[in-house]
Short mmCIF file of C-alpha atoms in Angstrom, two decimals:
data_model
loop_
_atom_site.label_atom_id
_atom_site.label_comp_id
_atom_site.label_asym_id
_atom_site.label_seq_id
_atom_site.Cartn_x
_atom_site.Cartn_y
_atom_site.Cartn_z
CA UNK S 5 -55.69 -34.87 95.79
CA UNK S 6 -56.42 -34.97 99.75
CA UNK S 7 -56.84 -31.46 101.95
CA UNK S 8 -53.73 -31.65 103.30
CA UNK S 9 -51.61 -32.46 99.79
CA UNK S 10 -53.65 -29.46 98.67
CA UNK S 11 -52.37 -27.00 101.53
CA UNK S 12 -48.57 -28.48 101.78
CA UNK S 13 -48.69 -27.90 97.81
CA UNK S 14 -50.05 -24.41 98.38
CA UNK S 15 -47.38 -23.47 101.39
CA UNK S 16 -44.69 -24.90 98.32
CA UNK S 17 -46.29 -22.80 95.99
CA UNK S 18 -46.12 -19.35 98.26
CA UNK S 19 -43.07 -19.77 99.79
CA UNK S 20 -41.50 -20.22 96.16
CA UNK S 21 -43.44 -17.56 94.77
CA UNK S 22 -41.75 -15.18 97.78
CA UNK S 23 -38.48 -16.86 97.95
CA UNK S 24 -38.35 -15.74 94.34
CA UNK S 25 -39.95 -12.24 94.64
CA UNK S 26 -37.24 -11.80 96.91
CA UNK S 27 -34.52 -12.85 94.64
CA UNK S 28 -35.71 -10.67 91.70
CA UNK S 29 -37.13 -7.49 93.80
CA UNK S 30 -33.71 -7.52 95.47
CA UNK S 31 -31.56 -7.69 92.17
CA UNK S 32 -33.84 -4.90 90.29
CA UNK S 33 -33.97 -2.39 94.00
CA UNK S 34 -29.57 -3.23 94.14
CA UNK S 35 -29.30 -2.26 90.86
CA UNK S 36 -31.22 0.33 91.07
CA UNK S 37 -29.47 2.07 94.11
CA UNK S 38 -25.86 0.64 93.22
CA UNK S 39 -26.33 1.54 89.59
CA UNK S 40 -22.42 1.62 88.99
CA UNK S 41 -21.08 -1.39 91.41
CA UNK S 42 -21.99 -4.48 90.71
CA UNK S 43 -20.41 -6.22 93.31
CA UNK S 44 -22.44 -3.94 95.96
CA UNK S 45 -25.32 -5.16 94.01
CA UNK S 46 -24.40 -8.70 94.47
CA UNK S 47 -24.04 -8.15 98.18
CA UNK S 48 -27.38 -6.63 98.56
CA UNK S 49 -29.25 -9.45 96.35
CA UNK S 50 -27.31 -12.41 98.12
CA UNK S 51 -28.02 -10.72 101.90
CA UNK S 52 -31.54 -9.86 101.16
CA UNK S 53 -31.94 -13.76 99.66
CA UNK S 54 -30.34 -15.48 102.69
CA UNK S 55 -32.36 -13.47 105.11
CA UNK S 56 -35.53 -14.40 103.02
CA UNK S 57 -34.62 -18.00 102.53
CA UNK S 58 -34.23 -18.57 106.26
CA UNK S 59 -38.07 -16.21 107.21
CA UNK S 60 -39.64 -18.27 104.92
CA UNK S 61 -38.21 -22.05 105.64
CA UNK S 62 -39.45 -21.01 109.57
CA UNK S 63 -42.89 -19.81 108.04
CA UNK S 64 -43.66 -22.51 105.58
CA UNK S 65 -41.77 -25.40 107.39
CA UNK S 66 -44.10 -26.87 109.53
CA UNK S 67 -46.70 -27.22 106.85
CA UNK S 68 -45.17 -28.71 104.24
CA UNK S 69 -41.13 -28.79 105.26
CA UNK S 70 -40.15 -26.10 103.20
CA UNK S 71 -38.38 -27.33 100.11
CA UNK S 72 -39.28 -24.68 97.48
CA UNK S 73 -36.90 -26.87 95.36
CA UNK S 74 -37.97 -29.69 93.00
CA UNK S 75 -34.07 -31.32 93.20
CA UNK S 76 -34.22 -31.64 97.49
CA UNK S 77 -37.98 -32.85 96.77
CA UNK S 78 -37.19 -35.31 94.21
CA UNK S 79 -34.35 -36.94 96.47
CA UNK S 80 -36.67 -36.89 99.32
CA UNK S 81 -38.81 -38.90 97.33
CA UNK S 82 -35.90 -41.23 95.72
CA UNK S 83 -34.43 -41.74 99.26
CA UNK S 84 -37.73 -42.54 100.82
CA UNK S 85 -39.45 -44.74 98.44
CA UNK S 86 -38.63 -47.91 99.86
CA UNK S 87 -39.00 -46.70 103.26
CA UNK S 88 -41.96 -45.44 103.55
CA UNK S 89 -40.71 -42.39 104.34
CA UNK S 90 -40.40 -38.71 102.92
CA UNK S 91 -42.42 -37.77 99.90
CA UNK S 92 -44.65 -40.30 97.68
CA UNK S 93 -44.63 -39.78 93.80
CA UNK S 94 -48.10 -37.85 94.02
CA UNK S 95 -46.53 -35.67 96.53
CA UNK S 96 -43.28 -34.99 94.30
CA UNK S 97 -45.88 -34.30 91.18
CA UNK S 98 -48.22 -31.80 93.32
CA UNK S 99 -44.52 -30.23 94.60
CA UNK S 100 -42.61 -29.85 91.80
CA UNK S 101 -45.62 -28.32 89.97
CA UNK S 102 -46.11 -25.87 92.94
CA UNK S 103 -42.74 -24.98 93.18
CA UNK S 104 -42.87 -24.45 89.51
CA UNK S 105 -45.22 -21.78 89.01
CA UNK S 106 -44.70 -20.43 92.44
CA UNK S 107 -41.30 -19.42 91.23
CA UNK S 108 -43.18 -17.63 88.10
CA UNK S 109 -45.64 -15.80 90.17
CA UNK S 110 -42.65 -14.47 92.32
CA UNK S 111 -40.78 -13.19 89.18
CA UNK S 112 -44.09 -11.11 88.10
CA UNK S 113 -44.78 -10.40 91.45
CA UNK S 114 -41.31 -8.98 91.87
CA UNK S 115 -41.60 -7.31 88.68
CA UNK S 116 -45.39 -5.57 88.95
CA UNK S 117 -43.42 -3.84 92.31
CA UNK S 118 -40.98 -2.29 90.61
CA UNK S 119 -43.37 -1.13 87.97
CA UNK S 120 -41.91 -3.32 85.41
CA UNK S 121 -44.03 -5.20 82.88
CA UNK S 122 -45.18 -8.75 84.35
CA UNK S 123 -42.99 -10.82 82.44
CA UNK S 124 -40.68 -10.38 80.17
CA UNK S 125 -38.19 -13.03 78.61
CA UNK S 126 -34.78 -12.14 80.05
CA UNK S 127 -31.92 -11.63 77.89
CA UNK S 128 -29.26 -12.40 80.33
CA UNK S 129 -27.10 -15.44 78.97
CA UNK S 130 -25.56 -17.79 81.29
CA UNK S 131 -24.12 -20.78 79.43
CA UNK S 132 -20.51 -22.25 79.46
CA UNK S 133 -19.05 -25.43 81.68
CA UNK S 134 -17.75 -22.99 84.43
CA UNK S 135 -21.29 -22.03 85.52
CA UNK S 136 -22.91 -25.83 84.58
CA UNK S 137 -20.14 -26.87 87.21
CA UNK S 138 -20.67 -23.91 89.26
CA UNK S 139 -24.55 -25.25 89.72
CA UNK S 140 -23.65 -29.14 90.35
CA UNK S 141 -21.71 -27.78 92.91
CA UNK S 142 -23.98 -25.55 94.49
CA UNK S 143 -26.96 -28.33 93.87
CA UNK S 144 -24.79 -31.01 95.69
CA UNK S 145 -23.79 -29.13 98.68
CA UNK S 146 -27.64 -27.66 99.57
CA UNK S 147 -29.06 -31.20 99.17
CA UNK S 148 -26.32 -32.77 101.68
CA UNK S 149 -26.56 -30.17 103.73
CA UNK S 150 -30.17 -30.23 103.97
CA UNK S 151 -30.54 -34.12 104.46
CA UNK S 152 -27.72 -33.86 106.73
CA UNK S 153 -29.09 -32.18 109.26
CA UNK S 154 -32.05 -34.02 108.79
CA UNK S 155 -30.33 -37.03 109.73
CA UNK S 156 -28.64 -35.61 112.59
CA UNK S 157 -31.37 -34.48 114.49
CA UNK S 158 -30.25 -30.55 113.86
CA UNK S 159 -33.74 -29.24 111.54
CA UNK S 160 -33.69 -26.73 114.36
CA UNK S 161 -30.37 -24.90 112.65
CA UNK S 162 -32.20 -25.07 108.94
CA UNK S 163 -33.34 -22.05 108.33
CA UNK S 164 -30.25 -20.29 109.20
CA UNK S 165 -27.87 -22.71 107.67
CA UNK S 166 -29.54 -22.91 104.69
CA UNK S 167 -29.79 -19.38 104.13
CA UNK S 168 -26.04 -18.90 105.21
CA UNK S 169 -25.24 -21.21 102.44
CA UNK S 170 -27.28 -20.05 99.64
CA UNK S 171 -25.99 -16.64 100.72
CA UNK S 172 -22.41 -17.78 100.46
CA UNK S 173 -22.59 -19.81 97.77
CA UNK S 174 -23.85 -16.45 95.67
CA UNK S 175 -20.36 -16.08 96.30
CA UNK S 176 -17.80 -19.32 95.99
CA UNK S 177 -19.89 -19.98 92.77
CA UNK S 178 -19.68 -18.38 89.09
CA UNK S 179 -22.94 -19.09 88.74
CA UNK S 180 -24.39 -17.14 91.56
CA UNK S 181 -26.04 -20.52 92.89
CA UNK S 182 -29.54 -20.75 91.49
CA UNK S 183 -29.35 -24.78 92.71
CA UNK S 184 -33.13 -24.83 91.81
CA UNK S 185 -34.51 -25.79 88.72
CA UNK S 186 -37.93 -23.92 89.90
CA UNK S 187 -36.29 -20.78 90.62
CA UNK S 188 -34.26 -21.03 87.47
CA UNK S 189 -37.42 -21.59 84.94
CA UNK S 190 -38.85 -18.48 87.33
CA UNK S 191 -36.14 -16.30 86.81
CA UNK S 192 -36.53 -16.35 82.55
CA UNK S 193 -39.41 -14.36 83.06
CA UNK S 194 -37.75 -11.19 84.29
CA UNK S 195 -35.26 -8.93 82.32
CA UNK S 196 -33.52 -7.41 85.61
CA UNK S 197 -30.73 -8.24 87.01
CA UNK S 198 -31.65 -11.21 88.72
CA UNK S 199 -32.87 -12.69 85.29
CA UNK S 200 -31.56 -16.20 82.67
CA UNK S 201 -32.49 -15.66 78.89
CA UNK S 202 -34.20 -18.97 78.03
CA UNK S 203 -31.88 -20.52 76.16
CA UNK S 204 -29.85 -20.91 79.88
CA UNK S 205 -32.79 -22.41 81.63
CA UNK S 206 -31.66 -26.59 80.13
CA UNK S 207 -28.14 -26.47 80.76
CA UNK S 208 -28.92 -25.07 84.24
CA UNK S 209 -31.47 -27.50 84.85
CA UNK S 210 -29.03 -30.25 83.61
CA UNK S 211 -26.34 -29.15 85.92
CA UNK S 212 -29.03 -29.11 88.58
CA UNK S 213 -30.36 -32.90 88.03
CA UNK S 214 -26.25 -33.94 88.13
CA UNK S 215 -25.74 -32.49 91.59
CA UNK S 216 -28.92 -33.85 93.04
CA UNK S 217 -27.49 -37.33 91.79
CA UNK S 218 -23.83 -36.58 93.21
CA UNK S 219 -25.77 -35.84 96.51
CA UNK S 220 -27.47 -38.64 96.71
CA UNK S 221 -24.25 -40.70 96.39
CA UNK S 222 -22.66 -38.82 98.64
CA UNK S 223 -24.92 -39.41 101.09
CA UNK S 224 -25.16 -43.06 100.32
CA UNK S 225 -21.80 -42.92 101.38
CA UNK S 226 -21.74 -40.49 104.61
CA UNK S 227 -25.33 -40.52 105.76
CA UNK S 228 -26.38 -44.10 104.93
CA UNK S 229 -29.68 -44.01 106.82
CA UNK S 230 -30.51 -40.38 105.36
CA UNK S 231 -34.02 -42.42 104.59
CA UNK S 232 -34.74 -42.25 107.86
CA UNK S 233 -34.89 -39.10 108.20
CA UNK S 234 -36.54 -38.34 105.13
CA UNK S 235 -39.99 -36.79 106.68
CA UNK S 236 -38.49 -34.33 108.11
CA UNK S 237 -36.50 -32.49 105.49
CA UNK S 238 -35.90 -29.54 105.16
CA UNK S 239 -37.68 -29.49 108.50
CA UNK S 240 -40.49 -31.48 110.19
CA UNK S 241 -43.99 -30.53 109.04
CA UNK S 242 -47.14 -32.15 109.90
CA UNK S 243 -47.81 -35.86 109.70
CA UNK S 244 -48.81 -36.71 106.25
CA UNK S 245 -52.60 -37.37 106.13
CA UNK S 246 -54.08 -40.45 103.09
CA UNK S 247 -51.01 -40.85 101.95
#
């Protein structure tokens, strides 16, 4: 693995790590100050996500273009195979796999704040078709949105448009939009209220995989040069080095 796979894989693995200790801390500090009003909780977990989302993809960007997300990296890939563009299979490999336990070091990160035990298996079910549909919906819409303004020339607006739509989309969703399969496998391994028991974490992935596909037809069909574009997502980041 080159120097500079090793420190784009290390700014995936951080910003995951924080995107998720911001997910969890905020759902265990809104629960604990909104103890009876969940819906005030929600508020305070989706604002304090969005806000962290967008920090982070202006921190972490220009290293490694931000994806904290295995689906948008995996389509980067698939869209830029043939072109020569966007991530090569060792890249998605050392991505995914930073993303990956990034997102676990955030949950026990998150929890060790709050003086919580490290990990712990949560025991918050999610299952049924609402919520799988819920997350190909949420999935689809981040990855066109995010190759969209690739392809338009408009990576400047990223970091607030994706955090104003994961911060929405907590909303207009049943699921809560996790729309990451990192995040999700992260999220198992705390009991709070940001938490999804174990037995969740497949059909959420599932649902996951099935948007990033309906994505990349949809772009196929409204952005069909999104390859293009594809080394630049979710913003630019330095030039690839031994490729």
């Amino acid at each position: 693995m080159s120097l500079t796979l090793i420190r784009r894989a290390s700014a995936e693995f951080a910003g995951t790590a924080l995107l998720v200790a911001a997910v969890v801390g905020s759902g265990i500090a809104a629960a604990r100050l909104s103890p009876t009003d969940v819906g005030l909780q929600l508020l305070e977990n989706a604002i304090a996500t969005a806000l962290a989302l967008g920090a982070l993809i202006l921190t972490f960007g220009p290293v490694s273009g931000a994806h904290f997300n295995p689906v948008v990296s995996a389509v980067d890939w698939w869209l830029g195979r043939r072109a020569g563009t966007g991530l090569t299979a060792r890249d998605l490999a050392a991505y995914t796999a930073a993303q990956t336990f990034g997102a676990i070091t955030g949950a026990v990160l998150a929890d060790l704040m709050f003086g919580l035990p490290a990990a712990t298996w949560s025991r918050t079910d999610r299952t049924g078709g609402n919520l799988w549909l819920a997350e190909v919906v949420a999935t689809a819409g981040l990855v066109v949105l995010v190759f969209a303004l690739a392809r338009s020339g408009r990576t400047a607006a990223a970091p607030a448009a994706v955090g104003a739509y994961i911060g929405a989309a907590y909303w207009f969703t049943s699921s809560t939009s996790f729309a990451n399969p990192a995040v999700t496998i992260g999220r198992a391994f705390t009991d709070t209220f940001a938490g999804i028991a174990p037995s969740s974490v497949p059909g959420f992935i599932a649902a996951q995989l099935v948007g990033g596909l309906l994505a990349v037809a949809a772009l196929a069909a409204w952005y069909p040069h999104a390859a293009d574009s594809a080394d630049v997502v979710v913003v630019p980041h330095f030039a690839q080095e031994n490729r």
